[in-house]
Amino acid sequence: MLTFLCSLPILWQIGLLISVLLGGFKAYLWYTLGVCTSTKKLTGKTVIITGANTGIGKETAIDLAKRGARVILACRDPKKAAIAKDDIIRESGNKNVVIRQLDLASLKSVRKFAADILKSELRLDVLINNAGCATIEKTLTEDGLEYQMQSNHFGHFLLTNLLLGLLKKSAPSRIIHVSSMAHAFTKTLDLNNLNSELSYDTGTVYYYSKLSQALCTRHLAPLVFNSGVTVNCLHPGAVQTEIFRNAPSWFQMIAAITFPLFFKSAKEGAQTTIHLAVADEVANVTGEYFSDCKIAKTSKLAKDAGLAKKLWEVSETLVKLKPEERHY
Ligand SMILES: NC(=O)c1ccc[n+]([C@@H]2O[C@H](COP(=O)([O-])OP(=O)(O)OC[C@H]3O[C@@H](n4cnc5c(N)ncnc54)[C@H](OP(=O)(O)O)[C@@H]3O)[C@@H](O)[C@H]2O)c1
Ligand SMILES: *[C@@H]1O[C@H](CO)[C@@H](O)[C@H](O)[C@H]1NC(C)=O
């Protein structure tokens, strides 16, 4: 066998080697893929999913709608949301799917969204902070915060705080942050540079925003555990979605070739979120970081309780949370 292989032309040998390595890597990805196996129904339960019009959020919405939940699609673009809603209803057979407008890059919009929910919903069982963006040029929002930081972290931070009272009232309930393993790509979190006041790097801003979600998960979890609310965060995997839509075109070209080979589909990427939303086995698990439906290791920084507390306080100030809006 070996002599036969060695007798092949060198290019064939290289080709074969690459195929074996690729195949092995694919097999490894398939083997480690986490799938939610819970058959739990969500009849009578209400779920909010931010950024539910595409990607991981949309697949999460389809799955939870199939389980019978009332699914609230928190989306910024009403047109995109309407198309997604039709798809979700068609694929799940559940008509209890509604759209509520939410632009996380505007604190006013977050406040309006939360006020609408508190007025119209009797309960909230699962809040899924899924929306996110990456690779965007430095932009400040109308609130003077950095755009990616606000979309990924500050907006969800305010939203979570404003809905906490309803979540507590509906306990047992769950808060889920779609973070990322990219939280570990930064070795520092400079609280004086949260909004790129001192320097700007689009990658670092993304890492900061995902680390902030992990830190706030850790900080909030013990504060609300006795009220029957759990808070967890997760890495969905490397998933083929629109997340790189703002990346440079050379990146898009490489992505178009390589992503189908190695990345999860959006449905596969939604599994850990779904697991955290429904599985009985995580009913009492809180303050954790998951990947492939299992607890995973975070960076050392994400475990820094002192930093988490400081970030929480700075975030409260920056989103102008009023003392009477604290529900923990
Ligand atoms: N894909 C990956 O490999 C990967 C890896 C790690 C973590 N994640 C995380 O997974 C989450 C879901 O992303 P995805 O991969 O599914 O990407 P996606 O396909 O680009 O979907 C992102 C969603 O977030 C919404 N969104 C973005 N900014 C928003 C804002 N300011 N207000 C309201 N909604 C906003 C988008 O709405 P529009 O369509 O209207 O823009 C869209 O619905 C993100 O938090 C991302 O950081 C993804
Ligand atoms: C979670 O805790 C509650 C209250 O202590 C208990 O009734 C329930 O059985 C626990 N569930 C699991 C899956 O451990």
GROMACS .gro file of C-alpha atoms and ligand atoms in nm:
model
  390
    1MET     CA    1   0.000   0.000   0.000
    2LEU     CA    2   0.266   0.247   0.112
    3THR     CA    3   0.494   0.163  -0.181
    4PHE     CA    4   0.197   0.210  -0.413
    5LEU     CA    5   0.125   0.555  -0.264
    6CYS     CA    6   0.490   0.653  -0.288
    7SER     CA    7   0.497   0.555  -0.655
    8LEU     CA    8   0.222   0.811  -0.734
    9PRO     CA    9   0.318   1.150  -0.880
   10ILE     CA   10   0.402   1.403  -0.609
   11LEU     CA   11   0.100   1.623  -0.684
   12TRP     CA   12  -0.130   1.325  -0.635
   13GLN     CA   13   0.042   1.249  -0.306
   14ILE     CA   14  -0.012   1.606  -0.189
   15GLY     CA   15  -0.372   1.596  -0.309
   16LEU     CA   16  -0.436   1.274  -0.124
   17LEU     CA   17  -0.276   1.406   0.195
   18ILE     CA   18  -0.490   1.722   0.183
   19SER     CA   19  -0.806   1.517   0.123
   20VAL     CA   20  -0.729   1.292   0.419
   21LEU     CA   21  -0.660   1.591   0.645
   22LEU     CA   22  -0.977   1.772   0.532
   23GLY     CA   23  -1.182   1.455   0.569
   24GLY     CA   24  -1.040   1.397   0.915
   25PHE     CA   25  -1.118   1.754   1.019
   26LYS     CA   26  -1.472   1.727   0.883
   27ALA     CA   27  -1.518   1.399   1.072
   28TYR     CA   28  -1.393   1.570   1.389
   29LEU     CA   29  -1.640   1.858   1.340
   30TRP     CA   30  -1.922   1.612   1.283
   31TYR     CA   31  -1.824   1.410   1.589
   32THR     CA   32  -1.807   1.713   1.821
   33LEU     CA   33  -2.124   1.878   1.689
   34GLY     CA   34  -2.362   1.941   1.978
   35VAL     CA   35  -2.726   1.866   1.907
   36CYS     CA   36  -3.018   1.947   2.134
   37THR     CA   37  -3.191   1.615   2.203
   38SER     CA   38  -3.463   1.748   2.432
   39THR     CA   39  -3.819   1.690   2.310
   40LYS     CA   40  -3.958   1.942   2.558
   41LYS     CA   41  -4.273   2.126   2.449
   42LEU     CA   42  -4.312   2.498   2.518
   43THR     CA   43  -4.690   2.526   2.504
   44GLY     CA   44  -4.803   2.827   2.706
   45LYS     CA   45  -4.450   2.971   2.722
   46THR     CA   46  -4.335   3.301   2.574
   47VAL     CA   47  -3.993   3.352   2.420
   48ILE     CA   48  -3.821   3.668   2.291
   49ILE     CA   49  -3.541   3.628   2.036
   50THR     CA   50  -3.344   3.934   1.927
   51GLY     CA   51  -3.215   3.933   1.567
   52ALA     CA   52  -3.459   3.656   1.472
   53ASN     CA   53  -3.497   3.749   1.105
   54THR     CA   54  -3.192   3.557   0.984
   55GLY     CA   55  -2.906   3.323   1.077
   56ILE     CA   56  -2.894   3.154   1.414
   57GLY     CA   57  -3.182   3.360   1.554
   58LYS     CA   58  -3.423   3.256   1.281
   59GLU     CA   59  -3.341   2.886   1.317
   60THR     CA   60  -3.385   2.918   1.693
   61ALA     CA   61  -3.725   3.079   1.633
   62ILE     CA   62  -3.838   2.795   1.402
   63ASP     CA   63  -3.740   2.529   1.655
   64LEU     CA   64  -3.903   2.700   1.954
   65ALA     CA   65  -4.218   2.772   1.751
   66LYS     CA   66  -4.235   2.401   1.660
   67ARG     CA   67  -4.238   2.329   2.034
   68GLY     CA   68  -4.550   2.542   2.071
   69ALA     CA   69  -4.406   2.861   2.223
   70ARG     CA   70  -4.536   3.210   2.160
   71VAL     CA   71  -4.232   3.350   1.977
   72ILE     CA   72  -4.162   3.723   1.972
   73LEU     CA   73  -3.926   3.824   1.693
   74ALA     CA   74  -3.735   4.132   1.814
   75CYS     CA   75  -3.604   4.275   1.489
   76ARG     CA   76  -3.491   4.616   1.368
   77ASP     CA   77  -3.609   4.591   1.007
   78PRO     CA   78  -3.988   4.541   0.981
   79LYS     CA   79  -3.967   4.426   0.616
   80LYS     CA   80  -3.707   4.158   0.681
   81ALA     CA   81  -3.895   4.058   0.996
   82ALA     CA   82  -4.223   4.015   0.806
   83ILE     CA   83  -4.062   3.780   0.553
   84ALA     CA   84  -3.894   3.581   0.831
   85LYS     CA   85  -4.221   3.560   1.024
   86ASP     CA   86  -4.396   3.402   0.725
   87ASP     CA   87  -4.113   3.147   0.690
   88ILE     CA   88  -4.117   3.067   1.061
   89ILE     CA   89  -4.495   3.016   1.066
   90ARG     CA   90  -4.482   2.801   0.752
   91GLU     CA   91  -4.195   2.583   0.874
   92SER     CA   92  -4.321   2.543   1.231
   93GLY     CA   93  -4.696   2.529   1.172
   94ASN     CA   94  -4.732   2.765   1.471
   95LYS     CA   95  -4.916   3.093   1.407
   96ASN     CA   96  -4.833   3.237   1.748
   97VAL     CA   97  -4.533   3.429   1.613
   98VAL     CA   98  -4.525   3.808   1.645
   99ILE     CA   99  -4.292   4.091   1.548
  100ARG     CA  100  -4.189   4.369   1.782
  101GLN     CA  101  -3.952   4.633   1.654
  102LEU     CA  102  -3.616   4.660   1.828
  103ASP     CA  103  -3.300   4.843   1.726
  104LEU     CA  104  -3.036   4.766   1.986
  105ALA     CA  105  -2.822   5.052   1.856
  106SER     CA  106  -3.078   5.294   2.002
  107LEU     CA  107  -3.147   5.299   2.376
  108LYS     CA  108  -3.473   5.479   2.303
  109SER     CA  109  -3.579   5.187   2.083
  110VAL     CA  110  -3.480   4.936   2.354
  111ARG     CA  111  -3.687   5.127   2.609
  112LYS     CA  112  -3.986   5.146   2.376
  113PHE     CA  113  -3.960   4.775   2.296
  114ALA     CA  114  -3.944   4.681   2.666
  115ALA     CA  115  -4.236   4.909   2.752
  116ASP     CA  116  -4.446   4.746   2.475
  117ILE     CA  117  -4.361   4.399   2.604
  118LEU     CA  118  -4.441   4.488   2.965
  119LYS     CA  119  -4.775   4.628   2.851
  120SER     CA  120  -4.876   4.348   2.614
  121GLU     CA  121  -4.725   4.027   2.758
  122LEU     CA  122  -4.843   3.850   3.068
  123ARG     CA  123  -4.529   3.641   3.095
  124LEU     CA  124  -4.179   3.592   2.961
  125ASP     CA  125  -4.016   3.252   3.001
  126VAL     CA  126  -3.705   3.281   2.786
  127LEU     CA  127  -3.511   3.590   2.673
  128ILE     CA  128  -3.259   3.511   2.400
  129ASN     CA  129  -3.011   3.793   2.338
  130ASN     CA  130  -2.897   3.669   1.999
  131ALA     CA  131  -2.863   3.973   1.771
  132GLY     CA  132  -2.512   4.081   1.686
  133CYS     CA  133  -2.288   4.246   1.433
  134ALA     CA  134  -1.920   4.244   1.348
  135THR     CA  135  -1.654   4.398   1.125
  136ILE     CA  136  -1.807   4.744   1.117
  137GLU     CA  137  -1.610   5.069   1.082
  138LYS     CA  138  -1.600   5.290   1.390
  139THR     CA  139  -1.942   5.450   1.430
  140LEU     CA  140  -2.105   5.614   1.728
  141THR     CA  141  -2.475   5.561   1.792
  142GLU     CA  142  -2.722   5.838   1.875
  143ASP     CA  143  -2.644   5.753   2.238
  144GLY     CA  144  -2.274   5.828   2.186
  145LEU     CA  145  -2.176   5.464   2.236
  146GLU     CA  146  -1.971   5.255   1.994
  147TYR     CA  147  -2.207   5.087   1.746
  148GLN     CA  148  -2.093   4.724   1.775
  149MET     CA  149  -2.059   4.749   2.152
  150GLN     CA  150  -2.410   4.884   2.182
  151SER     CA  151  -2.569   4.636   1.939
  152ASN     CA  152  -2.402   4.336   2.102
  153HIS     CA  153  -2.366   4.435   2.466
  154PHE     CA  154  -2.513   4.765   2.590
  155GLY     CA  155  -2.847   4.726   2.412
  156HIS     CA  156  -2.896   4.372   2.543
  157PHE     CA  157  -2.776   4.483   2.887
  158LEU     CA  158  -3.049   4.747   2.909
  159LEU     CA  159  -3.308   4.512   2.760
  160THR     CA  160  -3.230   4.238   3.012
  161ASN     CA  161  -3.257   4.480   3.303
  162LEU     CA  162  -3.587   4.625   3.183
  163LEU     CA  163  -3.742   4.278   3.136
  164LEU     CA  164  -3.600   4.123   3.453
  165GLY     CA  165  -3.910   4.197   3.660
  166LEU     CA  166  -4.133   4.011   3.413
  167LEU     CA  167  -3.885   3.722   3.392
  168LYS     CA  168  -3.888   3.694   3.771
  169LYS     CA  169  -4.267   3.701   3.777
  170SER     CA  170  -4.269   3.417   3.523
  171ALA     CA  171  -4.005   3.205   3.701
  172PRO     CA  172  -3.863   2.952   3.639
  173SER     CA  173  -3.729   3.151   3.346
  174ARG     CA  174  -3.410   3.171   3.147
  175ILE     CA  175  -3.185   3.442   3.001
  176ILE     CA  176  -2.950   3.335   2.722
  177HIS     CA  177  -2.671   3.545   2.572
  178VAL     CA  178  -2.531   3.440   2.237
  179SER     CA  179  -2.168   3.531   2.304
  180SER     CA  180  -1.871   3.380   2.120
  181MET     CA  181  -1.537   3.208   2.171
  182ALA     CA  182  -1.404   3.540   2.037
  183HIS     CA  183  -1.451   3.666   2.395
  184ALA     CA  184  -1.118   3.495   2.461
  185PHE     CA  185  -0.931   3.674   2.181
  186THR     CA  186  -0.861   3.975   2.403
  187LYS     CA  187  -0.631   3.956   2.704
  188THR     CA  188  -0.753   4.283   2.855
  189LEU     CA  189  -1.077   4.477   2.893
  190ASP     CA  190  -1.001   4.845   2.928
  191LEU     CA  191  -1.305   4.999   3.095
  192ASN     CA  192  -1.187   5.341   2.977
  193ASN     CA  193  -1.194   5.224   2.616
  194LEU     CA  194  -1.529   5.040   2.607
  195ASN     CA  195  -1.651   5.276   2.336
  196SER     CA  196  -1.316   5.311   2.159
  197GLU     CA  197  -1.249   5.643   2.334
  198LEU     CA  198  -0.874   5.580   2.326
  199SER     CA  199  -0.819   5.359   2.025
  200TYR     CA  200  -1.022   5.171   1.767
  201ASP     CA  201  -0.987   4.823   1.622
  202THR     CA  202  -1.294   4.652   1.481
  203GLY     CA  203  -1.182   4.305   1.595
  204THR     CA  204  -1.110   4.423   1.948
  205VAL     CA  205  -1.449   4.591   1.971
  206TYR     CA  206  -1.616   4.261   1.880
  207TYR     CA  207  -1.407   4.068   2.137
  208TYR     CA  208  -1.490   4.331   2.400
  209SER     CA  209  -1.861   4.304   2.326
  210LYS     CA  210  -1.863   3.923   2.350
  211LEU     CA  211  -1.647   3.927   2.665
  212SER     CA  212  -1.886   4.183   2.816
  213GLN     CA  213  -2.178   3.945   2.757
  214ALA     CA  214  -1.985   3.663   2.928
  215LEU     CA  215  -1.890   3.884   3.224
  216CYS     CA  216  -2.245   4.014   3.274
  217THR     CA  217  -2.378   3.657   3.258
  218ARG     CA  218  -2.142   3.571   3.539
  219HIS     CA  219  -2.232   3.878   3.742
  220LEU     CA  220  -2.611   3.855   3.712
  221ALA     CA  221  -2.648   3.479   3.765
  222PRO     CA  222  -2.605   3.468   4.146
  223LEU     CA  223  -2.814   3.784   4.192
  224VAL     CA  224  -3.128   3.627   4.044
  225PHE     CA  225  -3.083   3.254   4.107
  226ASN     CA  226  -3.303   3.256   4.417
  227SER     CA  227  -3.578   3.418   4.210
  228GLY     CA  228  -3.576   3.120   3.973
  229VAL     CA  229  -3.407   3.297   3.683
  230THR     CA  230  -3.102   3.140   3.519
  231VAL     CA  231  -2.851   3.329   3.303
  232ASN     CA  232  -2.613   3.153   3.066
  233CYS     CA  233  -2.408   3.241   2.761
  234LEU     CA  234  -2.277   3.039   2.472
  235HIS     CA  235  -2.058   3.003   2.167
  236PRO     CA  236  -2.265   2.879   1.872
  237GLY     CA  237  -1.966   2.752   1.675
  238ALA     CA  238  -1.837   2.888   1.347
  239VAL     CA  239  -2.164   2.927   1.163
  240GLN     CA  240  -2.247   3.015   0.803
  241THR     CA  241  -2.465   3.323   0.844
  242GLU     CA  242  -2.463   3.688   0.742
  243ILE     CA  243  -2.238   3.784   1.034
  244PHE     CA  244  -1.950   3.880   0.800
  245ARG     CA  245  -2.171   4.084   0.566
  246ASN     CA  246  -1.970   4.401   0.642
  247ALA     CA  247  -1.628   4.242   0.599
  248PRO     CA  248  -1.400   4.344   0.309
  249SER     CA  249  -1.467   4.175  -0.026
  250TRP     CA  250  -1.142   3.970  -0.026
  251PHE     CA  251  -1.263   3.817   0.300
  252GLN     CA  252  -1.605   3.746   0.153
  253MET     CA  253  -1.439   3.564  -0.139
  254ILE     CA  254  -1.232   3.339   0.085
  255ALA     CA  255  -1.537   3.286   0.304
  256ALA     CA  256  -1.753   3.182   0.008
  257ILE     CA  257  -1.508   2.899  -0.070
  258THR     CA  258  -1.404   2.782   0.276
  259PHE     CA  259  -1.710   2.838   0.496
  260PRO     CA  260  -1.930   2.572   0.332
  261LEU     CA  261  -1.650   2.322   0.402
  262PHE     CA  262  -1.594   2.394   0.768
  263PHE     CA  263  -1.873   2.603   0.910
  264LYS     CA  264  -2.193   2.483   1.073
  265SER     CA  265  -2.524   2.552   0.905
  266ALA     CA  266  -2.744   2.805   1.086
  267LYS     CA  267  -2.962   2.519   1.209
  268GLU     CA  268  -2.659   2.340   1.355
  269GLY     CA  269  -2.539   2.670   1.500
  270ALA     CA  270  -2.872   2.718   1.680
  271GLN     CA  271  -2.849   2.391   1.876
  272THR     CA  272  -2.674   2.523   2.188
  273THR     CA  273  -2.916   2.817   2.215
  274ILE     CA  274  -3.211   2.578   2.184
  275HIS     CA  275  -3.057   2.342   2.440
  276LEU     CA  276  -3.023   2.626   2.692
  277ALA     CA  277  -3.379   2.741   2.620
  278VAL     CA  278  -3.554   2.406   2.664
  279ALA     CA  279  -3.349   2.125   2.820
  280ASP     CA  280  -3.456   2.009   3.166
  281GLU     CA  281  -3.099   1.916   3.254
  282VAL     CA  282  -2.994   2.283   3.253
  283ALA     CA  283  -3.295   2.405   3.451
  284ASN     CA  284  -3.075   2.483   3.752
  285VAL     CA  285  -2.749   2.557   3.573
  286THR     CA  286  -2.659   2.925   3.580
  287GLY     CA  287  -2.368   3.163   3.517
  288GLU     CA  288  -2.211   2.919   3.272
  289TYR     CA  289  -2.068   2.934   2.921
  290PHE     CA  290  -2.173   2.661   2.678
  291SER     CA  291  -2.050   2.533   2.346
  292ASP     CA  292  -2.190   2.235   2.151
  293CYS     CA  293  -2.458   2.189   2.420
  294LYS     CA  294  -2.198   2.138   2.693
  295ILE     CA  295  -2.037   2.362   2.954
  296ALA     CA  296  -1.711   2.492   2.807
  297LYS     CA  297  -1.405   2.679   2.932
  298THR     CA  298  -1.400   3.056   2.921
  299SER     CA  299  -1.094   3.278   2.923
  300LYS     CA  300  -0.943   3.374   3.258
  301LEU     CA  301  -1.064   3.729   3.206
  302ALA     CA  302  -1.426   3.614   3.170
  303LYS     CA  303  -1.401   3.464   3.521
  304ASP     CA  304  -1.281   3.786   3.683
  305ALA     CA  305  -1.563   3.865   3.928
  306GLY     CA  306  -1.416   4.206   4.018
  307LEU     CA  307  -1.400   4.308   3.655
  308ALA     CA  308  -1.753   4.178   3.596
  309LYS     CA  309  -1.887   4.394   3.880
  310LYS     CA  310  -1.708   4.704   3.752
  311LEU     CA  311  -1.827   4.643   3.395
  312TRP     CA  312  -2.182   4.597   3.523
  313GLU     CA  313  -2.170   4.931   3.708
  314VAL     CA  314  -2.015   5.117   3.413
  315SER     CA  315  -2.279   4.965   3.183
  316GLU     CA  316  -2.560   5.077   3.416
  317THR     CA  317  -2.427   5.430   3.400
  318LEU     CA  318  -2.378   5.431   3.022
  319VAL     CA  319  -2.729   5.301   2.946
  320LYS     CA  320  -2.870   5.539   3.210
  321LEU     CA  321  -3.048   5.269   3.407
  322LYS     CA  322  -3.250   5.431   3.683
  323PRO     CA  323  -3.229   5.296   4.039
  324GLU     CA  324  -3.598   5.204   4.029
  325GLU     CA  325  -3.531   4.996   3.717
  326ARG     CA  326  -3.304   4.758   3.906
  327HIS     CA  327  -3.483   4.428   3.953
  328TYR     CA  328  -3.204   4.219   4.104
  329LIG     N1  329  -2.186   3.308   1.279
  329LIG     C1  330  -2.087   3.278   1.361
  329LIG     O1  331  -1.992   3.209   1.321
  329LIG     C2  332  -2.090   3.324   1.504
  329LIG     C3  333  -1.988   3.283   1.589
  329LIG     C4  334  -1.990   3.326   1.722
  329LIG     C5  335  -2.094   3.405   1.768
  329LIG     N2  336  -2.193   3.445   1.682
  329LIG     C6  337  -2.302   3.529   1.735
  329LIG     O2  338  -2.427   3.476   1.696
  329LIG     C7  339  -2.525   3.579   1.699
  329LIG     C8  340  -2.616   3.567   1.577
  329LIG     O3  341  -2.543   3.600   1.462
  329LIG     P1  342  -2.555   3.526   1.321
  329LIG     O4  343  -2.430   3.451   1.300
  329LIG     O5  344  -2.684   3.458   1.310
  329LIG     O6  345  -2.545   3.657   1.224
  329LIG     P2  346  -2.649   3.723   1.121
  329LIG     O7  347  -2.698   3.623   1.025
  329LIG     O8  348  -2.576   3.842   1.069
  329LIG     O9  349  -2.771   3.770   1.214
  329LIG     C9  350  -2.756   3.877   1.303
  329LIG    C10  351  -2.891   3.928   1.347
  329LIG    O10  352  -2.873   4.035   1.441
  329LIG    C11  353  -2.950   4.146   1.399
  329LIG     N3  354  -2.891   4.271   1.444
  329LIG    C12  355  -2.766   4.318   1.425
  329LIG     N4  356  -2.753   4.439   1.481
  329LIG    C13  357  -2.872   4.472   1.536
  329LIG    C14  358  -2.923   4.585   1.604
  329LIG     N5  359  -2.847   4.693   1.628
  329LIG     N6  360  -3.051   4.582   1.647
  329LIG    C15  361  -3.131   4.477   1.622
  329LIG     N7  362  -3.090   4.366   1.557
  329LIG    C16  363  -2.962   4.366   1.513
  329LIG    C17  364  -2.954   4.135   1.246
  329LIG    O11  365  -3.063   4.211   1.193
  329LIG     P3  366  -3.060   4.264   1.040
  329LIG    O12  367  -3.073   4.144   0.952
  329LIG    O13  368  -3.175   4.358   1.031
  329LIG    O14  369  -2.928   4.331   1.021
  329LIG    C18  370  -2.974   3.985   1.232
  329LIG    O15  371  -3.109   3.953   1.254
  329LIG    C19  372  -2.449   3.711   1.708
  329LIG    O16  373  -2.457   3.762   1.839
  329LIG    C20  374  -2.304   3.670   1.678
  329LIG    O17  375  -2.212   3.754   1.740
  329LIG    C21  376  -2.194   3.406   1.551
  330LIG     C1  377  -3.415   2.244   3.993
  330LIG     O1  378  -3.442   2.298   4.121
  330LIG     C2  379  -3.577   2.290   4.158
  330LIG     C3  380  -3.596   2.367   4.289
  330LIG     O2  381  -3.495   2.336   4.382
  330LIG     C4  382  -3.618   2.143   4.170
  330LIG     O3  383  -3.756   2.133   4.203
  330LIG     C5  384  -3.592   2.074   4.033
  330LIG     O4  385  -3.617   1.937   4.044
  330LIG     C6  386  -3.449   2.097   3.987
  330LIG     N1  387  -3.437   2.047   3.852
  330LIG     C7  388  -3.332   1.978   3.808
  330LIG     C8  389  -3.336   1.930   3.667
  330LIG     O5  390  -3.235   1.954   3.876
   0.00000   0.00000   0.00000
